[in-house]
Each structure stands twice: as structure tokens, then as C-alpha cells.
């Protein structure tokens, strides 16, 4: 079955960077695109961006342009999300999710990675 | 990118029906039939319960149904059960490879 397994929790200082990984299994990695979503404590999900696992094309939410980079490694079926110049309001659970073929919904999610930004 | 509007909370007794609304604009909900709904229990990842406005993934009970009118989508849960108590989020495609989520609705089963 489809599984998305993310890297473990991170604690970072303001101004640092974090890189979260998402290893996919149970399907051909390059046939489905990957998105990243975060959820701050007590808040709704926030879509962060999308990457084509075939071409590497990306699209990021406007507010994170310049601070976020999404990449994939097809040989290992891993997607990465790097966020730089971390601030306290970046504290959240970060999820990777598989986009369905039509691009309409996110049927499969990773377990989430808690990123805490604190001095 | 869009942020969709949901009521903060709804409640119902076991066996009753509840409907959760999700209001967007003509650039997201009104412009595409790509509305999905997610159920999230505390400490868990979101789980897809409705996609393409009205479709249910396999394994999701037919007590869950979706609809859309204009810029507003709705999720209806009939025959409420205790395990339906959770947070529910809507999501819509908003064009140009962007998506937006709602702020979430807490469903309480009384």
C-alpha cells in the first residue's frame, strides 16, 4: 500500500534552516506529484507548495517565496522540503502528501514532522 | 493563494445529520470541481473523505456526502456516530498549481 514516511522532529533556532524528508513507497514515485502542507498548533492546514516528481517543476505559496525549496530524488523515492531563515511562526507540523492523478485531492499523507523554532 | 471560510464548530447528536459549509470565491471553489474534504483526529494526519466535490474514496462510509453550489461547498455527515467527532477541513484547487484549505470545523457529537 502507499506509504509516505517523514523524517523526525526538529528543534531549530531562529534564522536556521530545516530540511524535512518524505520517503514514498508502494507506488511508482514519478507517476504522482507531491505537495507540502503545514499546520501550526490549533490552526488549519496551510498549503506550502507542489513539486512535479517527473520534471522537478515547483510552485510555492507566495508568502514563502525565497525561503522554501522543494526537491525530489527519484532514485530513492524521496521528496524534500527545505525552509530557510526560520522564524517562530514557522513552528508547525509539516506534512508531505501525494497528489492524485487529476490534481484534485491529496489521498495519502505522511505522518507529519514537528518543526519547533525557538531561541 | 486562497483561504476558505468554514464555521468554527458544529455539533449533533448520534444518529442526526450535520452539514459543514466551506465558502470560497469564483477563483477556487466556484471555478473548479476540485473540492476535497479531510477528517483529522487529534495528533493524526488528515484523512481524505470526499474528493471531486461528491466522490468518496473506498472505505469511507456512505454517510459522508459532498455538494457544491456556486462558491460554497458542503460536507454532510448523516447518521452521526461517536467516531465522527473530529476536525474537518475543506480544500480547493485555485488554479496555476495552487491549492487552499479552510480554517477547519470542529465537529462535536453530543
XYZ file of C-alpha atoms in Angstrom:
229
model
C 0.000 0.000 0.000
C 1.022 3.628 -0.402
C 3.183 4.917 2.438
C 4.818 8.275 2.988
C 7.318 8.228 5.852
C 8.767 11.527 7.037
C 11.886 12.370 8.983
C 11.791 13.033 12.704
C 11.035 16.101 14.765
C 13.419 19.059 14.629
C 14.195 21.916 17.019
C 15.830 24.913 15.397
C 16.941 28.376 16.396
C 15.548 31.455 14.648
C 17.476 32.131 11.438
C 18.448 28.496 10.938
C 17.309 26.135 8.181
C 15.456 22.825 8.275
C 15.173 20.078 5.676
C 12.338 17.566 6.015
C 12.340 14.337 4.011
C 9.427 12.212 2.823
C 10.128 8.670 1.591
C 7.441 7.181 -0.636
C 6.735 3.503 -1.153
C 4.019 1.291 -2.581
C 3.780 3.035 -5.959
C 5.915 4.378 -8.811
C 7.273 7.626 -7.385
C 7.370 9.625 -10.613
C 3.748 8.992 -11.546
C 2.291 11.134 -8.779
C 3.256 14.633 -7.690
C 3.972 15.660 -4.106
C 2.778 18.617 -2.081
C 3.756 20.026 1.287
C 1.333 21.348 3.882
C 1.951 22.706 7.368
C -0.304 23.044 10.352
C 0.504 25.412 13.181
C -0.808 24.494 16.642
C -4.595 24.874 16.733
C -4.762 26.103 13.133
C -5.987 24.743 9.821
C -3.613 23.319 7.221
C -1.662 25.733 5.039
C -0.622 24.633 1.574
C 3.073 25.395 1.056
C 3.853 24.173 -2.410
C 3.891 21.445 -5.021
C 6.571 19.620 -6.967
C 6.333 17.538 -10.113
C 8.176 14.312 -9.359
C 8.745 13.824 -13.077
C 10.090 17.209 -14.157
C 11.050 18.859 -10.872
C 8.811 21.855 -11.597
C 7.643 23.604 -8.474
C 5.139 26.178 -7.310
C 5.314 27.713 -3.851
C 2.916 29.726 -1.754
C 3.683 33.400 -2.257
C 4.494 34.151 1.382
C 7.364 31.627 1.415
C 8.906 32.524 -1.967
C 12.647 32.818 -1.493
C 12.711 30.840 1.769
C 11.448 27.420 0.641
C 12.837 24.863 -1.778
C 11.219 21.554 -2.689
C 13.187 18.826 -4.414
C 12.922 15.137 -5.169
C 15.322 12.256 -5.601
C 13.690 9.730 -7.942
C 16.367 7.085 -7.389
C 15.392 6.781 -3.726
C 11.722 7.924 -3.982
C 12.336 10.739 -1.523
C 10.908 14.256 -1.555
C 12.491 17.071 0.434
C 11.278 20.414 1.727
C 13.858 22.914 2.936
C 12.814 26.068 4.775
C 15.422 28.740 5.479
C 15.683 31.751 7.764
C 13.301 30.144 10.227
C 11.080 32.316 12.423
C 9.000 31.434 15.458
C 5.817 31.471 13.378
C 7.242 28.652 11.244
C 6.668 26.341 14.217
C 4.232 23.737 12.918
C 3.726 20.137 11.900
C 4.884 19.754 8.308
C 3.213 17.122 6.119
C 4.030 15.741 2.696
C 1.067 14.500 0.679
C 0.626 12.649 -2.595
C -1.471 14.437 -5.194
C -3.955 12.312 -7.091
C -3.656 11.916 -10.863
C -6.214 14.578 -11.701
C -4.629 17.064 -9.306
C -7.843 17.416 -7.368
C -7.072 15.995 -3.947
C -4.454 14.618 -1.557
C -5.360 10.983 -0.793
C -2.179 9.991 1.023
C -0.263 11.840 3.736
C 2.943 11.391 5.678
C 2.771 11.120 9.443
C 3.934 14.699 9.910
C 7.173 16.261 11.176
C 7.076 18.726 14.061
C 9.411 21.638 13.489
C 9.880 23.856 16.530
C 11.614 27.193 16.143
C 12.728 28.553 19.463
C 15.613 30.501 20.923
C -3.496 31.715 -2.731
C -6.928 31.106 -1.282
C -8.084 30.663 2.259
C -11.529 29.163 2.504
C -14.082 30.030 5.204
C -15.628 27.379 7.428
C -17.698 27.615 10.608
C -15.545 27.100 13.686
C -17.761 24.398 15.150
C -20.854 22.304 14.591
C -22.496 19.698 16.768
C -25.112 16.992 16.589
C -26.448 14.018 18.487
C -25.797 10.429 17.459
C -27.985 9.479 14.507
C -28.544 13.074 13.412
C -27.130 14.809 10.345
C -24.807 17.796 10.244
C -23.633 19.939 7.354
C -20.364 21.860 7.236
C -20.031 24.697 4.748
C -16.909 25.971 3.004
C -17.038 29.314 1.228
C -14.529 30.464 -1.316
C -14.564 32.529 -4.481
C -15.020 32.123 -8.206
C -11.233 31.624 -8.393
C -11.281 28.446 -6.356
C -14.463 26.605 -5.348
C -16.607 28.334 -7.946
C -14.098 27.809 -10.734
C -13.249 24.127 -10.385
C -14.921 20.867 -9.360
C -11.814 20.050 -7.349
C -13.104 20.349 -3.795
C -11.966 17.815 -1.243
C -12.700 17.271 2.445
C -10.454 15.876 5.164
C -11.143 14.434 8.590
C -8.483 14.888 11.249
C -8.413 13.314 14.686
C -6.091 14.802 17.333
C -2.450 14.041 16.687
C -3.161 12.358 13.363
C -2.634 13.297 9.738
C -5.651 14.446 7.720
C -7.675 11.698 6.029
C -9.455 12.230 2.719
C -13.222 11.634 2.976
C -14.575 13.418 -0.146
C -12.902 14.394 -3.436
C -14.049 15.946 -6.707
C -16.874 17.604 -4.734
C -19.040 14.495 -4.410
C -16.887 11.345 -4.636
C -15.993 9.082 -1.725
C -12.703 7.146 -1.525
C -13.121 3.444 -0.968
C -13.553 2.647 2.696
C -15.292 5.914 3.566
C -18.871 5.257 4.734
C -21.710 6.487 2.524
C -22.852 8.569 5.498
C -20.383 11.148 4.174
C -21.524 13.169 1.173
C -20.433 16.345 -0.564
C -22.038 19.015 -2.702
C -21.348 22.424 -4.195
C -23.373 25.454 -5.171
C -21.635 28.461 -6.646
C -18.705 29.425 -4.446
C -19.781 27.274 -1.482
C -19.107 23.592 -0.923
C -20.705 21.478 1.779
C -19.954 18.247 3.606
C -22.901 16.386 5.115
C -22.485 13.600 7.627
C -25.655 11.644 8.268
C -26.325 9.072 10.979
C -23.708 10.684 13.226
C -21.521 8.305 15.184
C -19.184 8.977 18.081
C -16.128 8.284 15.924
C -17.109 11.110 13.563
C -16.067 13.612 16.231
C -13.032 15.292 14.675
C -11.852 18.391 12.851
C -12.909 18.718 9.218
C -11.127 20.763 6.566
C -12.118 21.659 3.029
C -9.607 22.159 0.251
C -9.970 23.553 -3.258
C -7.764 23.834 -6.290
C -7.262 27.519 -7.101
C -5.585 27.351 -10.496
C -1.937 27.573 -11.592
C -0.927 24.627 -9.402
C -2.094 26.230 -6.163
C -4.471 24.905 -3.525
C -6.127 26.422 -0.479
C -7.503 24.959 2.715
C -10.257 26.080 5.029
C -9.614 27.038 8.621
C -11.372 23.927 9.890
C -14.591 22.973 11.664
C -14.680 21.089 14.938
C -17.483 18.527 14.952
C -18.771 17.566 18.380
C -21.016 14.537 18.756
C -23.175 15.266 21.784
